[in-house]
Short mmCIF file of C-alpha atoms and ligand atoms in Angstrom, two decimals:
data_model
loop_
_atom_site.label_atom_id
_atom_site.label_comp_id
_atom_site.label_asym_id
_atom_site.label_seq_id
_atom_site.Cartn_x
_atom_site.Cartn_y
_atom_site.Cartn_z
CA UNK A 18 -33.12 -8.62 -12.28
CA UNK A 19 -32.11 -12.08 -11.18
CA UNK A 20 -33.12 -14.27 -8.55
CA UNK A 21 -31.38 -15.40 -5.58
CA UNK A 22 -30.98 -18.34 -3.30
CA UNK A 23 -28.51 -20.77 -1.79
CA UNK A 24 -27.28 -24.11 -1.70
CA UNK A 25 -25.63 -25.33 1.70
CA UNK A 26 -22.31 -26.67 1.65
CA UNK A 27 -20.04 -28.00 4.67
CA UNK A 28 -20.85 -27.04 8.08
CA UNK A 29 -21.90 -23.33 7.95
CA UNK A 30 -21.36 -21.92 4.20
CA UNK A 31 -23.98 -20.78 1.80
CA UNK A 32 -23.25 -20.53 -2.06
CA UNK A 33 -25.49 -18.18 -3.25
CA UNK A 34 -26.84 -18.70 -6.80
CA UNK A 35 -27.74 -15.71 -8.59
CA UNK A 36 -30.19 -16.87 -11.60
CA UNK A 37 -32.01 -15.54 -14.64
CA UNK A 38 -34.40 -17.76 -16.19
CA UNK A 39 -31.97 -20.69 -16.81
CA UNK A 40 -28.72 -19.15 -16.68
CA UNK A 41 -26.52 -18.76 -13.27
CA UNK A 42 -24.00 -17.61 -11.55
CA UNK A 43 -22.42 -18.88 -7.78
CA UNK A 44 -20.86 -16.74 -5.59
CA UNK A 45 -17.91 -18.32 -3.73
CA UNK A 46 -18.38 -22.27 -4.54
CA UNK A 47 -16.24 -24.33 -1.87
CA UNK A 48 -17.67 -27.48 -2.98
CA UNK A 49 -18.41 -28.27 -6.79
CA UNK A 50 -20.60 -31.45 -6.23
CA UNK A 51 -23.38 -29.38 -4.45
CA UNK A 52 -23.50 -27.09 -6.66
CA UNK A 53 -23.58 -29.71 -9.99
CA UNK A 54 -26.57 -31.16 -8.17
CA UNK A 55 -28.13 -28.48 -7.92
CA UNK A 56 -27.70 -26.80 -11.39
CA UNK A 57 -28.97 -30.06 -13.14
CA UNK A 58 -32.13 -30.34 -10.67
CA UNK A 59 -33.10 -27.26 -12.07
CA UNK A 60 -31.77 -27.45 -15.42
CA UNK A 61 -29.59 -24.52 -14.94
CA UNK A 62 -26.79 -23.27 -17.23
CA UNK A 63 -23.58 -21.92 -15.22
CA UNK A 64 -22.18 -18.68 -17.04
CA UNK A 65 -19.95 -17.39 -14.20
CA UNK A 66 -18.34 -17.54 -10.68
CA UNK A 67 -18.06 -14.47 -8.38
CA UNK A 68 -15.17 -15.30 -5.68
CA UNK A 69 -14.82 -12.76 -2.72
CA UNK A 70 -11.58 -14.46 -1.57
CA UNK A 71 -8.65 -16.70 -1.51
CA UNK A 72 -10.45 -19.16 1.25
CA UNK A 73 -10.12 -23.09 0.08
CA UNK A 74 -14.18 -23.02 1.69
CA UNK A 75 -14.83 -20.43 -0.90
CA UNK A 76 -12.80 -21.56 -4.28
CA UNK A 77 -12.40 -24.97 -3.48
CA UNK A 78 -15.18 -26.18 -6.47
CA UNK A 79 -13.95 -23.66 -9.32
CA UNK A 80 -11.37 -26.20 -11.04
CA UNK A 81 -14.22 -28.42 -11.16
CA UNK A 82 -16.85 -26.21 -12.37
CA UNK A 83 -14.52 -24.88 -14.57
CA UNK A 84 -14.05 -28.26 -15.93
CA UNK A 85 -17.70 -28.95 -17.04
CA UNK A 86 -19.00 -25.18 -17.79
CA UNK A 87 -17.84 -22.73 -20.03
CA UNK A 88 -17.24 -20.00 -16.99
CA UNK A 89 -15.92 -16.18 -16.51
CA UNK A 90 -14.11 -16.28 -13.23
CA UNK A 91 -14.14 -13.27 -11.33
CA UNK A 92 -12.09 -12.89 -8.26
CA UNK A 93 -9.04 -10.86 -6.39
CA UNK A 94 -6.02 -10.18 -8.62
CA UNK A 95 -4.24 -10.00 -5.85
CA UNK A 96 -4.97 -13.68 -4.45
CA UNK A 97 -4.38 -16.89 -5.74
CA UNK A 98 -7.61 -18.34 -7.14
CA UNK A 99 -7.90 -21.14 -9.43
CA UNK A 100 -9.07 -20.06 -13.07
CA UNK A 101 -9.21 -16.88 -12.53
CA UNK A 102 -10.29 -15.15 -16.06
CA UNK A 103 -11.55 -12.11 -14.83
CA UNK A 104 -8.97 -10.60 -11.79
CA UNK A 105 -10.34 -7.66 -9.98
CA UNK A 106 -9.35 -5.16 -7.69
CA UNK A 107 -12.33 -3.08 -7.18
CA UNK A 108 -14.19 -0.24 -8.47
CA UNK A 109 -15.20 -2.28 -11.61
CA UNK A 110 -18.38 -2.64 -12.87
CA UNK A 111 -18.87 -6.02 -14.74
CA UNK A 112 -22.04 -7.81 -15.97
CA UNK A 113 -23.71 -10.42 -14.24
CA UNK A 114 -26.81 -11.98 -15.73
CA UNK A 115 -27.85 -8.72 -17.48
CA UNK A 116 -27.25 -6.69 -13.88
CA UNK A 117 -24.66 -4.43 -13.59
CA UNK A 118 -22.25 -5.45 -10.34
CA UNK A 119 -20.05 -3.46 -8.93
CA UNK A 120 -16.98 -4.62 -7.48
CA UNK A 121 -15.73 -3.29 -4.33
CA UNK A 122 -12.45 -3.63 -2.49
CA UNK A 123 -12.95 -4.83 1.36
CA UNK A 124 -9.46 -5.76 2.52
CA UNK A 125 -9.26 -6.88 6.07
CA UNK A 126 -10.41 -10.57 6.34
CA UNK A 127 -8.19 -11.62 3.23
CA UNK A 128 -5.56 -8.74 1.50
CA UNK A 129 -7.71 -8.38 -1.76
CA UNK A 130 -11.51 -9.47 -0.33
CA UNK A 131 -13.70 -8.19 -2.94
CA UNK A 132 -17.89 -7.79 -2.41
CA UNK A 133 -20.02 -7.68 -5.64
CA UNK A 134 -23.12 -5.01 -5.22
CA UNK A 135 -25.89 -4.86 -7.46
CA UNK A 136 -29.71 -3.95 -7.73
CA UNK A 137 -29.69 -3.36 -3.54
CA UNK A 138 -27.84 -7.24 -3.08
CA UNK A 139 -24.52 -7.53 -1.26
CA UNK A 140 -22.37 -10.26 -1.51
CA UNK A 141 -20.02 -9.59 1.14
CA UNK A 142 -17.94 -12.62 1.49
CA UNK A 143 -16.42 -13.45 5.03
CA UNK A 144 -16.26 -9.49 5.58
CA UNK A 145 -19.46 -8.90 7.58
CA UNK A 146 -21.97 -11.29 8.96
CA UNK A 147 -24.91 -11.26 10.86
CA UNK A 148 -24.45 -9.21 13.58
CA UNK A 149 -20.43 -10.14 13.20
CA UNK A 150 -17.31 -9.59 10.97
CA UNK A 151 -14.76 -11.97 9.93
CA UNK A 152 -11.72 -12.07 11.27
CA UNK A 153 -7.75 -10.19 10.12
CA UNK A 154 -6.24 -13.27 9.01
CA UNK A 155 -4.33 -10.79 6.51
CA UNK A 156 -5.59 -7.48 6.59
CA UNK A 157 -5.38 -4.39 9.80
CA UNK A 158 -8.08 -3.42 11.90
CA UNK A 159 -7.79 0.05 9.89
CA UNK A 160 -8.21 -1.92 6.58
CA UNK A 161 -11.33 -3.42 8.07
CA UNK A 162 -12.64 -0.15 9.48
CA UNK A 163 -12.12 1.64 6.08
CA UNK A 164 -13.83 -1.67 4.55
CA UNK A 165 -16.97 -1.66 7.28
CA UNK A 166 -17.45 1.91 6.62
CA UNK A 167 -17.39 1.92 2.03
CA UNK A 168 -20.42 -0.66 3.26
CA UNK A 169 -21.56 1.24 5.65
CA UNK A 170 -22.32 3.81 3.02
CA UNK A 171 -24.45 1.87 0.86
CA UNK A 172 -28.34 2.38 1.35
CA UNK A 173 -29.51 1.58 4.10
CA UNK A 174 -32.10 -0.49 2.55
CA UNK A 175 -29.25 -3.48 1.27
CA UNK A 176 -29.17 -6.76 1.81
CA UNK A 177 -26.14 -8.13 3.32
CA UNK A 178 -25.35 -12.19 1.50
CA UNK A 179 -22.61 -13.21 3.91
CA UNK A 180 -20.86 -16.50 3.77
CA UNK A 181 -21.74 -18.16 6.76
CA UNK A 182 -24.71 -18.48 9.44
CA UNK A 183 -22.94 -17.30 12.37
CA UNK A 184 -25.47 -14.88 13.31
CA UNK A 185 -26.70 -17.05 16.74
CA UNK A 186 -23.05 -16.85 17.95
CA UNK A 187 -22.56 -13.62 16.94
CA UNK A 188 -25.28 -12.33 19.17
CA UNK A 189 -24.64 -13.48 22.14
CA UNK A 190 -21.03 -11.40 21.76
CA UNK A 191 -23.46 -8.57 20.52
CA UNK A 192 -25.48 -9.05 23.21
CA UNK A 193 -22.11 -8.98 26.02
CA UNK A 194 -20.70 -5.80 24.48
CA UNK A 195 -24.48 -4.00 24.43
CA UNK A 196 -26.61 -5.42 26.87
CA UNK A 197 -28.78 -2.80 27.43
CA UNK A 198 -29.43 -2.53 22.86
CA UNK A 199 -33.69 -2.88 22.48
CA UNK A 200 -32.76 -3.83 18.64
CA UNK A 201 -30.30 -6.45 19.12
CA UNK A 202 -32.52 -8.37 21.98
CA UNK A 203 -35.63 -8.00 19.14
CA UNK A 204 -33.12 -9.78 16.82
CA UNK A 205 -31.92 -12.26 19.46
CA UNK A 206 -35.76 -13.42 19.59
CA UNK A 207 -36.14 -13.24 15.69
CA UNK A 208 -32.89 -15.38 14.87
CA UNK A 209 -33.61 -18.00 17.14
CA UNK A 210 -37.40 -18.35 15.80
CA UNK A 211 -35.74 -18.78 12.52
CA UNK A 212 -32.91 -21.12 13.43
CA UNK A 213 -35.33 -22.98 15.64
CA UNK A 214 -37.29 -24.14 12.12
CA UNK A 215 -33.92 -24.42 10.05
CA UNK A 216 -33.93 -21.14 8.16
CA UNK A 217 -31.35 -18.88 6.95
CA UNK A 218 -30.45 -15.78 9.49
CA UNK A 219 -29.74 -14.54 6.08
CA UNK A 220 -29.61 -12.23 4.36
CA UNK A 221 -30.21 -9.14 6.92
CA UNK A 222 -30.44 -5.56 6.02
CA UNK A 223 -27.69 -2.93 6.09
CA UNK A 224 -30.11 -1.06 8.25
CA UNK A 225 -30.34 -3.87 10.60
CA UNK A 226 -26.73 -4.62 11.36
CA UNK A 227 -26.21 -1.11 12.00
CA UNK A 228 -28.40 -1.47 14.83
CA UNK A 229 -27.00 -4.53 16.08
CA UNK A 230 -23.45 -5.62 15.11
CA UNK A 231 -21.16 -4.04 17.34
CA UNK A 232 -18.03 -3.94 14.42
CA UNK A 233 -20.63 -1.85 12.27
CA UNK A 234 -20.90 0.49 16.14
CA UNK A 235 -17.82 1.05 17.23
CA UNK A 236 -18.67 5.39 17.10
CA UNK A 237 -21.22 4.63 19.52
CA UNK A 238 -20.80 5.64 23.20
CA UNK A 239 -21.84 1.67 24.36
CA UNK A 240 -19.72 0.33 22.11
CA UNK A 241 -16.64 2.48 23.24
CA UNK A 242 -17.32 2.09 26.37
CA UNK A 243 -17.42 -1.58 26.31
CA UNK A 244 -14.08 -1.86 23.99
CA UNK A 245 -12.39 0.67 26.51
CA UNK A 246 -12.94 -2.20 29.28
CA UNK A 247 -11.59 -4.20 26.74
CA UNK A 248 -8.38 -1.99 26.81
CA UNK A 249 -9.06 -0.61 23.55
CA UNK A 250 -6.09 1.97 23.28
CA UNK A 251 -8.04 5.05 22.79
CA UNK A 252 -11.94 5.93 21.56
CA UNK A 253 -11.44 6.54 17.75
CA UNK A 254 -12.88 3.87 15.53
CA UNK A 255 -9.72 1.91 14.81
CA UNK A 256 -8.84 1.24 18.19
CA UNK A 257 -12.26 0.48 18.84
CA UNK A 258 -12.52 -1.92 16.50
CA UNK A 259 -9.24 -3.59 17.40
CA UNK A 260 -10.43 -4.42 21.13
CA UNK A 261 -13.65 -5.50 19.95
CA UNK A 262 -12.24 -8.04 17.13
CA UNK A 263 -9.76 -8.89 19.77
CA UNK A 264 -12.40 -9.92 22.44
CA UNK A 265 -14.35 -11.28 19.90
CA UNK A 266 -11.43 -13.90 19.10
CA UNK A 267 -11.26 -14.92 22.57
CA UNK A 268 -15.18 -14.63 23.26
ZN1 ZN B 301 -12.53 -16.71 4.69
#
């Protein structure tokens, strides 16, 4: 089992470093120089990178790492990543810190997004957030929906290590497409106590953003209602999901 935790980098992101006694892994490492400081504070050793996509905010500290730690790099064959040693397209299983991760493809934010599962963790990259999704900078909303729903399958029980803390501004779109949702108002009140003190929205549960993140609702009569005002082109989940990511980009 290893530990987890983050270190903050630019505006929004959180690296999140996997450890086991002294040895680590990152997942998604935009900026090296956090992360250096924060391996020799605690006398960590790096053994490996986990990169969910092609992002410069998400690979931008790998050539350095690289450079001063003798690291696997596992990321999207598919995408250009610097270092790469390890490319992946999902369905593998590969080691991490004694745990055994499994790789699954999540195409929709990036063409070969990848998120890493293991012992009930998800790191899910830019694909969902709290109460949110990123958006199709490469991929179709039926990529994403297929994505959304191999997550959607995990237990219920998983924690969801997104990317970003969007989760405030994410919830007030939640909020316009359900306003009449008892969970996602309960949440409203529980993110901002959080954010209030300067803590991490994150990680939520899978259970959790099934209740309240609209992209992870669009079967729901509320949801398809409210993308149907939207002009969503017909009630199945695609189209659905298409009017809401739409909105959302215009929100
Ligand atoms: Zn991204």
């Amino acid at each position: 089992m290893f530990e987890i935790s983050f270190i903050p980098a630019f505006k929004d992101n959180y690296i999140w470093l996997l450890t086991r006694g002294k040895r680590a892994f990152v997942v998604d490492p935009g900026d090296a120089a956090t992360v250096q400081a924060r391996l020799a504070s605690e006398g960590l050793c790096l053994e490996g990178i986990l990169i969910t996509h092609h992002h410069a905010d998400h690979q931008g500290g790998v050539a350095e790492l690289a450079a001063g730690w003798p690291v696997r790099v596992y990321a999207p064959g598919n995408e250009s990543i610097t270092g790469c040693t390890d490319p992946l397209s999902g369905g593998e299983c590969i080691d991490v810190l004694g745990a055994s991760m499994w790789v699954m493809a999540v195409p929709g934010h990036t063409r070969g997004h990848l998120a890493y599962y293991a012992e009930g963790a998800l790191f899910c990259g830019d694909t969902v957030f709290g109460a949110g999704c990123g958006r199709l900078f490469e991929g179709t909303p039926e990529q994403m929906t297929a994505s959304l729903d191999r997550i959607a399958a995990l237990p219920d029980t998983t924690r969801l290590y997104c990317a970003h803390e969007y989760t405030e501004m994410n919830l007030r779109f939640a909020v316009a497409v359900e306003p009449a949702n008892a969970a996602l108002q309960e949440r409203v009140a529980r993110v901002a106590a959080l954010r209030a003190v300067g803590k991490a929205s994150v990680p939520s549960t899978l259970a959790e953003e099934k209740a309240t993140n609209p992209f992870l609702r669009c079967g729901e009569p509320a949801v398809i209602d409210a993308a149907l005002r939207q002009g969503a082109a017909g009630r199945d989940k695609v189209a659905v999901f298409a009017a809401m990511r739409g909105w959302r980009n215009t929100f």
